Amino acid sequence: MSRQFLFDGQPVPFEDGQTILQAAHAAGHYIPHLCWHPDFPPHGSCKLCIVKVGGRHVSSCALPAKEGMEVESNTPEINGERRALLQMLFVEGNHFCPSCEKSGNCQLQALAYDLEMLTPRFNHFFPDRPVDASHRDMLLDFNRCIFCELCVRASRDVDGKNVFALTGRGIHKHLAVNAESGRLADTDFAADDLAANICPVGVILHKRVGFAVTIGKRKYDAKPIHTVALEEGE
Amino acid sequence: MSFELETAQNRDTLRRVAIDPVSRVEGHGKVTLLLDEHDEVREARLHIVEFRGFEVFIQGRPYWEVPVMVQRLCGICPVSHHLAAAKALDVAVGATPVTASAEKMRRLMHYGQMLQSHALHFFHLSSPDLLFGFDSEVARRNIVGVAAAHPEVARQGVLLRKYGQEVIRATAGKKVHGTSAVPGGMNRHLADADHELLSRDINQIVDWSRAAVELVKRLHRADPALYDVFGSFESAMMSLVRADGAMDLYDGDLRFRDADGKVLIDHLCDQDYASVICEEVKSWSYMKFPFMRARGPEQGWYKVGPLARVQNCDFIPTPFAEAERREFIDHGRGRPVHATLAYHWARMIEMLHAAEVIRELLDDPDLRSGELLTTGTRRREGVGIIEAPRGTLIHHYRIGEDDLVTMCNLIVSTTHNNQAMNTAVREVAKRYLSGRRLTEGLLNHIEVAVRAFDPCLSCATHALGQMPLVVELSTADGQCVDRVVRESTHCG
Amino acid sequence: MDNAARDARRPKLRVATTSLAGCFGCHMSLLDIDERLFDLVELVDFDRSPLTDIKHCGPCDIGLIEGGVCNAENVHVLREFRRNCKILVAVGACSVNGGLPAQRNHLDVGACLQQVYQYREGVAGAQIPSDPELPLLLDKVRPIHEVVRVDYFVPGCPPSGDALWKFLTDLISGRTPRLSHPMLHYD
Amino acid sequence: MGRLDASQLAAQACTRNGGDATRLLQVLIDVQEKAGWLSAELISAVAAELGVPRVRVEGVAGFYSFLYTEPVGNYRVLFSDNITDRMLGAPELMDALCGKLWVERGKLSEDGLVSVDTTSCTGMCDQGPALLVNGRPLTRVDHRRVNQIAELIRRKEPLYAWPSELFRVDDNIRRRDALLGPDQRPGEALRAALTRGREDWLAQMRLSNLRGRGGAGFTTAVKWQACRDAAGADKVVVCNADEGEPGTFKDRVLLSSFADQVFEGMTLAAWAVGAQRGFLYLRGEYRYLLDHLQHVLARRRSAGLLGNAILGETGFDFDIDIHLGAGAYVCGEETALLESLEGKRGTPRIRPPFPVTHGYLGRPTVVNNVETLAKTTLIALHGGEAFAATGTAQSTGTKLLSISGDCAYPGIYEYPFGVSIEHVLEDCGASDVQAVQVGGASGMTLASYEFHRRIAFEDVPTAGAFMIFDSSRDMFEVARNFVHFFAHESCGFCTPCRVGTSLLDNYMNKLASGYGAKMDLADIEWINRLLRQSSHCGLGSSAPNAVVDALVKFRPAFERHLRNLDFEPAFDLNAALAGARTAAGRDDPGAFLDREQETTR
C-alpha cells in the first residue's frame, strides 16, 4: 500500500523521493510555481510554491513528502502570501504586459491571474535594464527577468554551453551572458538551445516572431494556469 | 489672419480666461483667452498640455512590438496607430504589398474603427449641441438628454458604435488594443462565427448610417446661416487619395489642395512625407504645428480629417456614399466647403462609406482563408500613413541592424489640425465672445468649434456629453475676480 | 428595470471619472457596456465625468481614475478626486502600474524633451515648450497608488466592458468586487 | 592593462592556487590584489586559465562587495557603517574626508586616486569609528585622523609607509572566564582527546552539551556524530570565521590571540568525525589576520599538530587551509559559506540535505563557529561534565560577548551563560540605557523592562553582539541601519528577501525623510511577516527582527516620523518636477508642487 499525506485535507499518495509538489501534481492538485520545472532539480528561489506543514512555511518543490504530513496550500493565508510574492516580482522589474509579446503565454502573468492579483501594490523600482538585441535570432529583454535561472540551468546542464549566469547581488542581481563583450551575439547561443525556449516570462525571445499568436489562441487565454499546468505536466 | 490672435501685445495688462481642461487625449488641452479692458479678445490659444514621450521610449524597443505599443497613444482610435505602425514596418520587412488576406483583414478592422469612432463622435458627443442648440439647457445637453428626446437616434448611435467595436474585436482580437496586425501581415483570419454575426447585422448598419447622413443634412438645411458660417476659415487640406483619385482611408498617396481647391501636391508617396511636411514648436503647447515646408509656417498649414478627405478625393468608391459626396460638393457651389460644422456632415458620409466597405468586404472569401504573412528585403526605414478617423496619421521608424527601433517620429491626426483648431477658436472668440460678458453658453461655442474637429481630445472627455468647464476671470496680476463653473447635469 | 420602483427610492450613488496620463481606452471600454449604459444611469448619478460639465468633483461615492500620474496637473486632479471620493478606483494598467507611458521612466525627462522638441529632424523653432500654462512633467510616470491612497484596482489595458460592468455592479450593490479568469487580464 | 598582462597575472594567480577551479574566489582575490580591480580581460583570462565558463567567473566577481568589476582608486576608503560606528560619528567623519579629498561619496575621484564609501560592519565596534583602507582596518577615526589620512592620500604615501599606530587593533578583553582565562599550551587539548580515544572524546562532547556559538545553538556533538556516521570518506571540517553579524567582534579577538585554540578545536573536530581536510573561512574584513594565522598553522605543522599522523597517531591526517571571503555577510550562513568555499556565489543551498551529509563538494562536512571550536578544547582538557557545570542546563559553558555602543568599557566579556542583561550593563559601565541589541542586526532588541532577562539559548540567544543604546538614541535610526544592512547584504536568491529587504529599506528611508504615514507602518509589518515566513534562509527570515522589535517596543520612535495618519506619496512630488523645471527653465508658481496640498481628509 502506498504511503500518503494530507494535502488541504485530501489524501495524496507519494513515492520515495517525491517532493510535496511532485506528489500533489501527480494527484491533480496544482501548486503555484515559477522556478520549478519538471525536468530540473528544485531551485527554490521564487517561493511561490510555499506551503504550510506543521505550522511552518516550506518550499513544496524541494521538501520530500513524508507519511502523514498535513500540508496546507490553497488557503487564503498562503495564497495571500503568494500574491504578495508576485507583487514583489512585478514591482522589481518592468512588467508592461500590454505591449509584451509574451502576454497570454507568460507564467508570471498567468499565475497572477490565478491568484487574482489586481495590483502590484508596492512601490515600483522602475530599474533601468537595457535589452540585448545583438544576437541574430534571439532577443534578451532583461526588464522581465524573475531570476528563476531556468535558462542558466538549461544551458549548463542540457545544452552544455553555459551561456547564462547570474551576477550582482541582492536587488542588483542580474542575468549575464558568457562573453567578455557582455553581448549575446558573442556567445555560442543558438535558437534551438533548450535555454532559448524555456523562459517562463518574456526575457529570452525569438526575434521577429512577436505577436504571432492571436488573442484567444494563446496558452492561458482559454484555461487558467492551474488547469494548463496539470494537463501538460508542467 | 490666423495668427492674428495668437500672441497679444502687452500680455501683462490683459485679463486671463481659461477653459481648462478642454479635453484630454494625446494630451490634456485647455484654451486660454486674454481680454482687454473692453472685453475684446486679444489672444486665444488652444494649449496641448500633456507629453507622454512615446516617440522617445519606442526607440530601443524591438520593431515587432511597436504596432502593439503605439495603440496606447489613443484608446479611441487605437486601430489607426496599430495599422499605421504595421504599415511602416511592412516596408521595413519588405512586405510590400502584404497578402490579399492580410490587407483585407486590416481594411475590415480599419473601416470598423471608422464606423465606431464616427458614430461615437457624432451621437455621443456632438449631437446634443446640434439637436438642442449651443446654449440650450445644460442639463439636457448630453446623450442621456438625446435618449429622452430622440430615443431612436440615441439607440442607433450606441448600436452603430457597438457594431464597429465588434468588427474590431473580430479582426484585432479585442475591442480596444488588439494585437493582430504584425509587421508583414496579420495573425488571424475572420472566424466563421464572427463572419456570421457581422453579416447578419450589416444591412441594418448601412441603413442606420444613411439615416445619420440624412439627420446631419436636415440640421444644415434648418439653419444654414449658422452651419455655413460658424468658425469658418479658409485653409489648405491634406489627405491620402488612392492612385485613381478615389477616397481610400487605409492606403494611398498624399494630396494637398489649397484653400481654393486647387491641387498643390499630388501623388506624394507616403515614404516621402518628410520632404513636404515639417513641424514647428511653440513655447505654449506640447503639440507641434505641422506645415508644408515650401509654403512656410504662416501659409503652409492645412486641415485634415473628414472635411478635407471628402473634398480632396475625386470620388468615393461606394455608391451611397458617393451620392452623398456629390450632394456635399454641390453645397459649396464650386468652392470648397470650409465651414467648421461641415465636418459633421462629411464625417457621416464617411461613416456610411465605412459601412458600405464593410458590407463588401464581408463577402470576400479572402478574409477567412489565404496566406496572412509575407516578407521580402529588409529595409532600415519605413513610413506608414493611414487616414485615421480624425485625419492623416503618420508613423515613421528607422530600425537598426539589431532589429531595435532607432528613430520614431509620429505626426498624429490631431497634430495636423493644431493650427486649424487654434484658428477656429480664434474665429469663434472674435465673432461670438469679443466685447460681450462671458456666459457658459458663449464659452460652449468655443468647445463646439474644437469638437467639430473631433480632436482625440474631445471624443475622449466628452464621451457622453459636455466637457467639464470652468472659467476664471483674473486681473492682470493673476487675481481671480470671477469664476464660472458649469452647473452639474445629473443624469437619469 | 424590474425593480425600478424600489431602486428609485434608494438614493443613487454618485460616481466621478477622469483620465490622467491615459489614452481614454478605459473610458472607451466603459462605453463598451453598450446598451447597459442606459441601465447604469438608472443606478448612479455622474459627478465630474464625461457625462457632466462639472469641473471640480464634489463629494462622491465612487471615483474612477484612468491613467497614471505623469505631470503636475495629474497630481492636482488626483488629489481632488481623493479628497472627494469615498472610494477611489484605479482603472486600467496606467493607473494601476503606470502602464506604457512608464516605459519612459528609465530616461532622463529633460533629455526626452530635448529629443522631441529640439533635436528632431524636420522641426522648426526648436525649443522646449516652457509656457506657464503647461504643466511640468514628473521625472517618472507613477501609478496612482504611489500618490494617493487607492481602494480598488481594476487592471487591464483596458479592462473589458464586461469586467467594468461586473466591477461596478458589484460595487454598487455592496459586494466586494471580484474579477477572475477570464475577466482578469493585464493586456 | 593589456590582454597579455592580464593573462600573465591570471596564470600566476591560478598557479598559486593549484589551477583549482574550486579556488576561484581565492584566485580572484589574488588577482585583484595585484591588478587593483577585475577588468573584463582579467575575468576572461582567469576563466580561460581555470577552464571554467567566463560567465561563471563574472557571476562570482559580481557577488562579493570587495571584488571590483569597475576601476577603483589607488586608495579605497570604506567607512564601517554599523550603527555603533555611526553613533561614534562615522557619517560626519566620512563627509569630512570626502570634502578634504574633493570626492563624492561612492564615486571615484577624477584623478583616479581615491574613492570613499561605506561598508558593512568591520567588526571594530569597540574601537570605532573604523574604516578599511585598501582592506586594512583603521580604528578610532576622529577628525585628527581624517586630516592625517587625507594628507597621506594626497601625498600618495604607500600604505606600508602609513604610521602603524593608525592600524592598531586592540583586543579589549574586559572579562575573562574559562576560555580567555588560563593559558593553554598548543597540542595539550588534542593530546588529551587522543588519549581518551575517539569514542570517549565524542562521549565527552555529548556530555558537555556544547551548543553552537554562531547563534543557532545546534548541539555540536549531534552535528559531529551525524557527520561521522555519514557515508563517504573525505570528510571536512570548516571553521566559520565569517564574523559578519553587525556588532560582533569576538571571533576577531579569538583569531588574533587564541588562534591555537581555534585550530586545535578544528583538529579535535577532525579527530571526532574522521576528517582529513579543514578550512578556515576568514571574512575579507579580517584579511589583515591572514599572515598571523598562516604563521600559527605553520608552527602547528612543524609541531606535529597538523599534517600526517598528528601527534604520532597513525591515520590521523588533517590539515587546514585558509579561504578568504570578500565582503558578503550571507556567507556566514553555513551552506552559503560552503558554496563560497567551492569558489561560487555565496547563495544558500536548499536543505535538506544538510552539510553533515552533503557539504563541501558533496562530502560530509562539519561547519562550526570559531568560538564553538575554541570551546571544544576546554571539553577535551577538562571533560564534558566539567564544561556542563557552568552556564544553565540548556546553555552550558560560557559565552563571549562583544560589547559596544553607549558604555564606558566596550570590548570582549566572557560570562557563563545565564548572566542577566542588567548585570552585563553594570559591568561595562552603561547607564541611562534605553535598549540593548543582543545578537546583532538579526538578533533581539531589548527594552529596559527586559533587562532582567538572561543570555541563554532558552531566553536571549546570541551570537555574541551586545550593542547598547542610551536614551539619547533614536531607535528608529537603529532599526533603519539594520534594515539597510540587510538590503545591502541580501544575496538576492529568493524573491521575498531580494525584493522585501529593499522595499523595507525604501519604506524606512521614506519615514526618515519625514514623509511617513500610518499606511507605511502597515506595509512594513506585512513585508516583515512575508520575509519571516517565506525566506530561503536565515538572513531573510531574521532581517525584519530589529524592525519588528522596534515597532513593538519603540513605536513612538516610528510615529515621530509620520506626517500623516493615512497616506503619504511614495516619493517627493516636488523633487520629481526638478528635471523638467530645469529643462524648461521655469520658476513660476505652477512649476512647483506643494506638499501640503497632498494631505487628504
GROMACS .gro file of C-alpha atoms in nm, chain B residues 280-452:
model
  173
  514GLU     CA    1   0.707   7.399  -3.571
  515VAL     CA    2   0.744   7.405  -3.194
  516LYS     CA    3   0.574   7.680  -2.995
  517SER     CA    4   0.658   7.754  -2.637
  518TRP     CA    5   0.297   7.732  -2.522
  519SER     CA    6   0.196   7.385  -2.643
  520TYR     CA    7   0.339   7.036  -2.617
  521MET     CA    8   0.178   6.970  -2.957
  522LYS     CA    9   0.377   7.076  -3.262
  523PHE     CA   10   0.241   7.269  -3.558
  524PRO     CA   11   0.295   7.095  -3.893
  525PHE     CA   12   0.315   7.289  -4.218
  526MET     CA   13   0.415   7.247  -4.579
  527ARG     CA   14   0.784   7.316  -4.594
  528ALA     CA   15   0.770   7.509  -4.921
  529ARG     CA   16   0.500   7.749  -4.805
  530GLY     CA   17   0.642   7.816  -4.459
  531PRO     CA   18   0.464   7.809  -4.123
  532GLU     CA   19   0.246   8.113  -4.194
  533GLN     CA   20   0.099   7.989  -4.520
  534GLY     CA   21   0.175   7.621  -4.516
  535TRP     CA   22  -0.061   7.486  -4.254
  536TYR     CA   23  -0.361   7.279  -4.353
  537LYS     CA   24  -0.651   7.082  -4.217
  538VAL     CA   25  -0.709   6.709  -4.224
  539GLY     CA   26  -0.997   6.476  -4.143
  540PRO     CA   27  -1.338   6.417  -4.295
  541LEU     CA   28  -1.387   6.769  -4.426
  542ALA     CA   29  -1.055   6.751  -4.608
  543ARG     CA   30  -1.094   6.394  -4.726
  544VAL     CA   31  -1.441   6.420  -4.874
  545GLN     CA   32  -1.330   6.717  -5.083
  546ASN     CA   33  -0.976   6.603  -5.158
  547CYS     CA   34  -1.070   6.278  -5.331
  548ASP     CA   35  -1.218   6.262  -5.679
  549PHE     CA   36  -1.484   6.013  -5.585
  550ILE     CA   37  -1.591   5.771  -5.314
  551PRO     CA   38  -1.588   5.413  -5.438
  552THR     CA   39  -1.916   5.303  -5.279
  553PRO     CA   40  -2.249   5.406  -5.428
  554PHE     CA   41  -2.448   5.553  -5.137
  555ALA     CA   42  -2.155   5.749  -5.001
  556GLU     CA   43  -2.059   5.871  -5.348
  557ALA     CA   44  -2.408   6.007  -5.399
  558GLU     CA   45  -2.383   6.187  -5.069
  559ARG     CA   46  -2.039   6.324  -5.158
  560ARG     CA   47  -2.178   6.478  -5.478
  561GLU     CA   48  -2.453   6.647  -5.282
  562PHE     CA   49  -2.197   6.779  -5.036
  563ILE     CA   50  -1.973   6.918  -5.311
  564ASP     CA   51  -2.275   7.082  -5.472
  565HIS     CA   52  -2.342   7.255  -5.143
  566GLY     CA   53  -2.018   7.451  -5.193
  567ARG     CA   54  -2.136   7.585  -5.528
  568GLY     CA   55  -1.798   7.544  -5.688
  569ARG     CA   56  -1.596   7.649  -5.387
  570PRO     CA   57  -1.455   7.416  -5.123
  571VAL     CA   58  -1.666   7.400  -4.808
  572HIS     CA   59  -1.465   7.542  -4.518
  573ALA     CA   60  -1.741   7.565  -4.261
  574THR     CA   61  -1.622   7.404  -3.942
  575LEU     CA   62  -1.960   7.245  -3.871
  576ALA     CA   63  -1.949   7.079  -4.214
  577TYR     CA   64  -1.703   6.837  -4.055
  578HIS     CA   65  -2.005   6.658  -3.909
  579TRP     CA   66  -2.171   6.618  -4.248
  580ALA     CA   67  -1.851   6.490  -4.405
  581ARG     CA   68  -1.797   6.259  -4.111
  582MET     CA   69  -2.136   6.094  -4.155
  583ILE     CA   70  -2.069   6.047  -4.526
  584GLU     CA   71  -1.752   5.865  -4.429
  585MET     CA   72  -1.938   5.654  -4.175
  586LEU     CA   73  -2.177   5.548  -4.447
  587HIS     CA   74  -1.882   5.470  -4.671
  588ALA     CA   75  -1.727   5.260  -4.395
  589ALA     CA   76  -2.048   5.062  -4.353
  590GLU     CA   77  -2.063   5.000  -4.727
  591VAL     CA   78  -1.700   4.890  -4.740
  592ILE     CA   79  -1.758   4.650  -4.451
  593ARG     CA   80  -2.057   4.502  -4.635
  594GLU     CA   81  -1.847   4.447  -4.948
  595LEU     CA   82  -1.556   4.301  -4.754
  596LEU     CA   83  -1.772   4.055  -4.566
  597ASP     CA   84  -1.849   3.886  -4.895
  598ASP     CA   85  -1.480   3.834  -4.967
  599PRO     CA   86  -1.358   3.477  -4.905
  600ASP     CA   87  -1.001   3.604  -4.856
  601LEU     CA   88  -1.100   3.711  -4.508
  602ARG     CA   89  -1.143   3.356  -4.399
  603SER     CA   90  -0.852   3.184  -4.570
  604GLY     CA   91  -0.529   3.250  -4.752
  605GLU     CA   92  -0.176   3.344  -4.657
  606LEU     CA   93  -0.152   3.602  -4.383
  607LEU     CA   94   0.219   3.679  -4.377
  608THR     CA   95   0.483   3.771  -4.626
  609THR     CA   96   0.837   3.905  -4.617
  610GLY     CA   97   1.093   4.048  -4.853
  611THR     CA   98   1.409   4.252  -4.849
  612ARG     CA   99   1.476   4.410  -4.516
  613ARG     CA  100   1.499   4.789  -4.512
  614ARG     CA  101   1.621   5.017  -4.240
  615GLU     CA  102   1.339   5.265  -4.257
  616GLY     CA  103   0.967   5.272  -4.309
  617VAL     CA  104   0.681   5.518  -4.313
  618GLY     CA  105   0.320   5.419  -4.261
  619ILE     CA  106   0.040   5.663  -4.333
  620ILE     CA  107  -0.325   5.596  -4.277
  621GLU     CA  108  -0.640   5.805  -4.267
  622ALA     CA  109  -0.747   5.778  -3.907
  623PRO     CA  110  -1.099   5.888  -3.814
  624ARG     CA  111  -0.962   6.230  -3.724
  625GLY     CA  112  -0.731   6.265  -4.022
  626THR     CA  113  -0.398   6.172  -4.164
  627LEU     CA  114  -0.175   5.976  -3.929
  628ILE     CA  115   0.196   5.939  -3.998
  629HIS     CA  116   0.426   5.684  -3.838
  630HIS     CA  117   0.792   5.689  -3.931
  631TYR     CA  118   1.056   5.449  -3.799
  632ARG     CA  119   1.419   5.368  -3.851
  633ILE     CA  120   1.543   5.031  -3.740
  634GLY     CA  121   1.895   4.922  -3.656
  635GLU     CA  122   2.064   4.608  -3.777
  636ASP     CA  123   1.978   4.452  -3.442
  637ASP     CA  124   1.603   4.499  -3.504
  638LEU     CA  125   1.567   4.773  -3.246
  639VAL     CA  126   1.396   5.098  -3.336
  640THR     CA  127   1.650   5.380  -3.358
  641MET     CA  128   1.415   5.662  -3.454
  642CYS     CA  129   1.044   5.714  -3.419
  643ASN     CA  130   0.853   6.014  -3.544
  644LEU     CA  131   0.477   6.034  -3.513
  645ILE     CA  132   0.253   6.303  -3.653
  646VAL     CA  133  -0.096   6.224  -3.532
  647SER     CA  134  -0.416   6.349  -3.688
  648THR     CA  135  -0.494   6.598  -3.418
  649THR     CA  136  -0.148   6.747  -3.456
  650HIS     CA  137  -0.210   6.822  -3.823
  651ASN     CA  138  -0.520   7.009  -3.716
  652ASN     CA  139  -0.342   7.200  -3.440
  653GLN     CA  140  -0.325   7.527  -3.629
  654ALA     CA  141  -0.671   7.477  -3.775
  655MET     CA  142  -0.825   7.426  -3.432
  656ASN     CA  143  -0.645   7.729  -3.294
  657THR     CA  144  -0.772   7.930  -3.588
  658ALA     CA  145  -1.127   7.810  -3.535
  659VAL     CA  146  -1.107   7.901  -3.168
  660ARG     CA  147  -0.989   8.249  -3.259
  661GLU     CA  148  -1.259   8.292  -3.521
  662VAL     CA  149  -1.528   8.198  -3.273
  663ALA     CA  150  -1.375   8.407  -2.996
  664LYS     CA  151  -1.358   8.708  -3.223
  665ARG     CA  152  -1.705   8.670  -3.364
  666TYR     CA  153  -1.909   8.549  -3.066
  667LEU     CA  154  -1.718   8.640  -2.748
  668SER     CA  155  -1.535   8.962  -2.806
  669GLY     CA  156  -1.685   9.257  -2.624
  670ARG     CA  157  -1.954   9.054  -2.451
  671ARG     CA  158  -1.998   8.934  -2.098
  672LEU     CA  159  -1.894   8.571  -2.096
  673THR     CA  160  -2.157   8.312  -2.026
  674GLU     CA  161  -2.147   7.938  -2.015
  675GLY     CA  162  -2.333   7.924  -2.342
  676LEU     CA  163  -2.087   8.155  -2.512
  677LEU     CA  164  -1.796   7.955  -2.393
  678ASN     CA  165  -1.961   7.642  -2.523
  679HIS     CA  166  -1.928   7.798  -2.867
  680ILE     CA  167  -1.555   7.757  -2.839
  681GLU     CA  168  -1.596   7.394  -2.743
  682VAL     CA  169  -1.835   7.332  -3.026
  683ALA     CA  170  -1.570   7.459  -3.265
  684VAL     CA  171  -1.296   7.247  -3.114
  685ARG     CA  172  -1.528   6.948  -3.100
  686ALA     CA  173  -1.613   6.969  -3.467
   0.00000   0.00000   0.00000
